[in-house]
Amino acid sequence: MILAVLTLSTFTAGAGFAADAKAGEAVYNRACKSCHGADGTPNPAIAKMMKVEMRDLKSPAVQALSDADIKTIVTAGKGKMHAIASVTGPAVDNVIAYVRTLK
Ligand code: HEC
């Protein structure tokens, strides 16, 4: 596991700052999927529990948000969604790149 992390960071450093949707998929599955579903379809149990209407991440309305908007949502939260403290640095850009592939 430590080796995998080292390899990944070496690769990311070598690749510069380009966001990596493949790495973002792992972040998404760990930090977003439980609420937003595997493909961006909101988990109805979460929406009900949090008493909020959740929009599908694949929807044109959500895809119309800028990367900067999504970054703010992930790092600072929005409405009933708290900031995702476990996702920081390049992982934020990577998970946004992955969210773009859902549409
Ligand atoms: C604990 C459940 C939970 C987790 C984990 C979570 N979210 Fe959310 N997310 C929500 C809820 C609930 C909302 C709706 C908030 C509101 O409108 O009050 C939301 C809203 C959003 C929105 C805005 C959609 C809109 O309607 O404007 C985006 C984008 C988003 N989440 C992305 C992510 C990403 C990316 C991750 C992982 C890094 C993540 N979320 C993790 C619960 C979660």
mmCIF file of C-alpha atoms and ligand atoms in Angstrom:
data_model
loop_
_atom_site.group_PDB
_atom_site.id
_atom_site.type_symbol
_atom_site.label_atom_id
_atom_site.label_comp_id
_atom_site.label_asym_id
_atom_site.label_seq_id
_atom_site.Cartn_x
_atom_site.Cartn_y
_atom_site.Cartn_z
ATOM 1 C CA MET A 1 0.000 0.000 0.000
ATOM 2 C CA ILE A 2 2.781 2.437 0.955
ATOM 3 C CA LEU A 3 4.548 1.445 -2.258
ATOM 4 C CA ALA A 4 1.408 2.143 -4.268
ATOM 5 C CA VAL A 5 1.096 5.595 -2.705
ATOM 6 C CA LEU A 6 4.744 6.376 -3.447
ATOM 7 C CA THR A 7 4.413 5.188 -7.018
ATOM 8 C CA LEU A 8 1.298 7.258 -7.490
ATOM 9 C CA SER A 9 2.841 10.434 -6.096
ATOM 10 C CA THR A 10 5.948 9.938 -8.225
ATOM 11 C CA PHE A 11 3.742 9.540 -11.258
ATOM 12 C CA THR A 12 1.692 12.604 -10.376
ATOM 13 C CA ALA A 13 4.831 14.679 -9.857
ATOM 14 C CA GLY A 14 6.175 13.508 -13.207
ATOM 15 C CA ALA A 15 2.917 14.309 -14.936
ATOM 16 C CA GLY A 16 2.866 17.890 -13.635
ATOM 17 C CA PHE A 17 -0.382 19.409 -12.501
ATOM 18 C CA ALA A 18 -2.755 17.775 -14.967
ATOM 19 C CA ALA A 19 -5.719 16.327 -13.090
ATOM 20 C CA ASP A 20 -5.917 12.573 -13.249
ATOM 21 C CA ALA A 21 -9.450 11.196 -13.628
ATOM 22 C CA LYS A 22 -8.248 7.632 -13.056
ATOM 23 C CA ALA A 23 -6.765 8.554 -9.673
ATOM 24 C CA GLY A 24 -9.912 10.593 -9.064
ATOM 25 C CA GLU A 25 -12.075 7.509 -9.485
ATOM 26 C CA ALA A 26 -10.420 5.915 -6.449
ATOM 27 C CA VAL A 27 -10.952 9.120 -4.467
ATOM 28 C CA TYR A 28 -14.602 9.256 -5.558
ATOM 29 C CA ASN A 29 -15.243 5.650 -4.593
ATOM 30 C CA ARG A 30 -13.718 6.226 -1.163
ATOM 31 C CA ALA A 31 -15.044 9.690 -0.330
ATOM 32 C CA CYS A 32 -18.147 10.464 -2.440
ATOM 33 C CA LYS A 33 -19.829 7.275 -3.615
ATOM 34 C CA SER A 34 -21.612 6.464 -0.351
ATOM 35 C CA CYS A 35 -23.713 9.616 -0.768
ATOM 36 C CA HIS A 36 -23.541 10.341 -4.507
ATOM 37 C CA GLY A 37 -23.782 6.778 -5.841
ATOM 38 C CA ALA A 38 -21.375 4.952 -8.150
ATOM 39 C CA ASP A 39 -22.433 6.992 -11.181
ATOM 40 C CA GLY A 40 -23.521 10.268 -9.556
ATOM 41 C CA THR A 41 -27.113 9.209 -8.858
ATOM 42 C CA PRO A 42 -27.838 10.371 -5.298
ATOM 43 C CA ASN A 43 -28.253 7.707 -2.655
ATOM 44 C CA PRO A 44 -31.953 8.114 -1.740
ATOM 45 C CA ALA A 45 -31.390 6.977 1.851
ATOM 46 C CA ILE A 46 -28.816 9.764 2.356
ATOM 47 C CA ALA A 47 -31.053 12.414 0.773
ATOM 48 C CA LYS A 48 -33.891 11.301 3.038
ATOM 49 C CA MET A 49 -31.721 11.176 6.141
ATOM 50 C CA MET A 50 -30.223 14.616 5.448
ATOM 51 C CA LYS A 51 -33.651 15.949 4.438
ATOM 52 C CA VAL A 52 -32.301 17.506 1.271
ATOM 53 C CA GLU A 53 -32.981 17.287 -2.431
ATOM 54 C CA MET A 54 -29.704 16.049 -3.925
ATOM 55 C CA ARG A 55 -28.988 16.715 -7.569
ATOM 56 C CA ASP A 56 -27.541 14.034 -9.794
ATOM 57 C CA LEU A 57 -23.837 14.741 -10.400
ATOM 58 C CA LYS A 58 -24.351 13.686 -14.047
ATOM 59 C CA SER A 59 -27.099 16.275 -14.570
ATOM 60 C CA PRO A 60 -26.461 19.271 -16.837
ATOM 61 C CA ALA A 61 -27.156 21.585 -13.872
ATOM 62 C CA VAL A 62 -24.364 20.094 -11.787
ATOM 63 C CA GLN A 63 -22.030 19.658 -14.760
ATOM 64 C CA ALA A 64 -22.542 23.382 -15.471
ATOM 65 C CA LEU A 65 -20.761 24.214 -12.197
ATOM 66 C CA SER A 66 -17.186 25.333 -12.781
ATOM 67 C CA ASP A 67 -14.252 23.299 -11.489
ATOM 68 C CA ALA A 68 -13.681 26.123 -9.003
ATOM 69 C CA ASP A 69 -17.278 25.793 -7.748
ATOM 70 C CA ILE A 70 -16.902 22.045 -7.247
ATOM 71 C CA LYS A 71 -13.570 22.584 -5.551
ATOM 72 C CA THR A 72 -15.220 24.931 -3.066
ATOM 73 C CA ILE A 73 -18.019 22.414 -2.454
ATOM 74 C CA VAL A 74 -15.521 19.613 -1.733
ATOM 75 C CA THR A 75 -13.164 21.697 0.419
ATOM 76 C CA ALA A 76 -15.635 24.005 2.173
ATOM 77 C CA GLY A 77 -18.972 22.181 1.847
ATOM 78 C CA LYS A 78 -22.299 23.399 0.503
ATOM 79 C CA GLY A 79 -25.605 23.477 2.314
ATOM 80 C CA LYS A 80 -26.037 20.106 3.987
ATOM 81 C CA MET A 81 -22.853 18.665 2.544
ATOM 82 C CA HIS A 82 -19.909 19.127 4.866
ATOM 83 C CA ALA A 83 -16.373 19.720 3.593
ATOM 84 C CA ILE A 84 -14.700 16.427 2.748
ATOM 85 C CA ALA A 85 -11.638 16.768 4.976
ATOM 86 C CA SER A 86 -10.021 13.580 3.677
ATOM 87 C CA VAL A 87 -9.774 14.973 0.143
ATOM 88 C CA THR A 88 -7.072 17.633 -0.219
ATOM 89 C CA GLY A 89 -4.450 18.903 -2.650
ATOM 90 C CA PRO A 90 -4.222 17.152 -6.030
ATOM 91 C CA ALA A 91 -6.916 14.653 -4.959
ATOM 92 C CA VAL A 92 -9.476 17.482 -5.223
ATOM 93 C CA ASP A 93 -8.562 18.198 -8.858
ATOM 94 C CA ASN A 94 -8.467 14.483 -9.628
ATOM 95 C CA VAL A 95 -11.917 13.841 -8.178
ATOM 96 C CA ILE A 96 -13.312 16.792 -10.159
ATOM 97 C CA ALA A 97 -11.789 15.321 -13.334
ATOM 98 C CA TYR A 98 -13.556 12.061 -12.481
ATOM 99 C CA VAL A 99 -16.899 13.821 -11.840
ATOM 100 C CA ARG A 100 -16.565 15.232 -15.386
ATOM 101 C CA THR A 101 -16.420 11.687 -16.773
ATOM 102 C CA LEU A 102 -19.825 10.821 -15.208
ATOM 103 C CA LYS A 103 -21.827 12.966 -17.621
HETATM 104 C C1 HEC B 1 -22.155 12.516 3.632
HETATM 105 C C2 HEC B 1 -22.693 12.525 2.285
HETATM 106 C C3 HEC B 1 -21.867 13.205 1.194
HETATM 107 C C4 HEC B 1 -20.558 12.955 0.822
HETATM 108 C C5 HEC B 1 -19.584 11.962 1.432
HETATM 109 C C6 HEC B 1 -20.301 13.817 -0.322
HETATM 110 N N1 HEC B 1 -21.403 14.574 -0.612
HETATM 111 FE FE1 HEC B 1 -21.581 15.919 -2.130
HETATM 112 N N2 HEC B 1 -23.434 16.439 -1.463
HETATM 113 C C7 HEC B 1 -24.107 15.832 -0.411
HETATM 114 C C8 HEC B 1 -25.375 16.514 -0.220
HETATM 115 C C9 HEC B 1 -26.407 16.140 0.836
HETATM 116 C C10 HEC B 1 -25.441 17.540 -1.187
HETATM 117 C C11 HEC B 1 -26.542 18.569 -1.364
HETATM 118 C C12 HEC B 1 -26.235 19.740 -0.454
HETATM 119 C C13 HEC B 1 -27.326 20.789 -0.436
HETATM 120 O O1 HEC B 1 -27.802 21.151 -1.525
HETATM 121 O O2 HEC B 1 -27.663 21.226 0.680
HETATM 122 C C14 HEC B 1 -24.197 17.461 -1.956
HETATM 123 C C15 HEC B 1 -23.879 18.304 -3.006
HETATM 124 C C16 HEC B 1 -22.778 18.135 -3.838
HETATM 125 C C17 HEC B 1 -22.533 18.898 -5.017
HETATM 126 C C18 HEC B 1 -23.400 20.036 -5.538
HETATM 127 C C19 HEC B 1 -24.572 19.511 -6.297
HETATM 128 C C20 HEC B 1 -25.617 20.585 -6.463
HETATM 129 O O3 HEC B 1 -26.788 20.233 -6.339
HETATM 130 O O4 HEC B 1 -25.269 21.753 -6.657
HETATM 131 C C21 HEC B 1 -21.383 18.437 -5.568
HETATM 132 C C22 HEC B 1 -20.704 18.908 -6.850
HETATM 133 C C23 HEC B 1 -20.895 17.386 -4.709
HETATM 134 N N3 HEC B 1 -21.778 17.225 -3.665
HETATM 135 C C24 HEC B 1 -19.744 16.684 -4.914
HETATM 136 C C25 HEC B 1 -19.199 15.786 -3.995
HETATM 137 C C26 HEC B 1 -17.904 15.158 -4.154
HETATM 138 C C27 HEC B 1 -16.984 15.337 -5.366
HETATM 139 C C28 HEC B 1 -17.702 14.379 -3.055
HETATM 140 C C29 HEC B 1 -16.483 13.561 -2.695
HETATM 141 C C30 HEC B 1 -15.217 14.264 -2.648
HETATM 142 C C31 HEC B 1 -18.897 14.508 -2.215
HETATM 143 N N4 HEC B 1 -19.772 15.376 -2.818
HETATM 144 C C32 HEC B 1 -19.097 13.847 -1.016
HETATM 145 C C33 HEC B 1 -23.656 14.780 0.343
HETATM 146 C C34 HEC B 1 -22.375 14.231 0.288
#
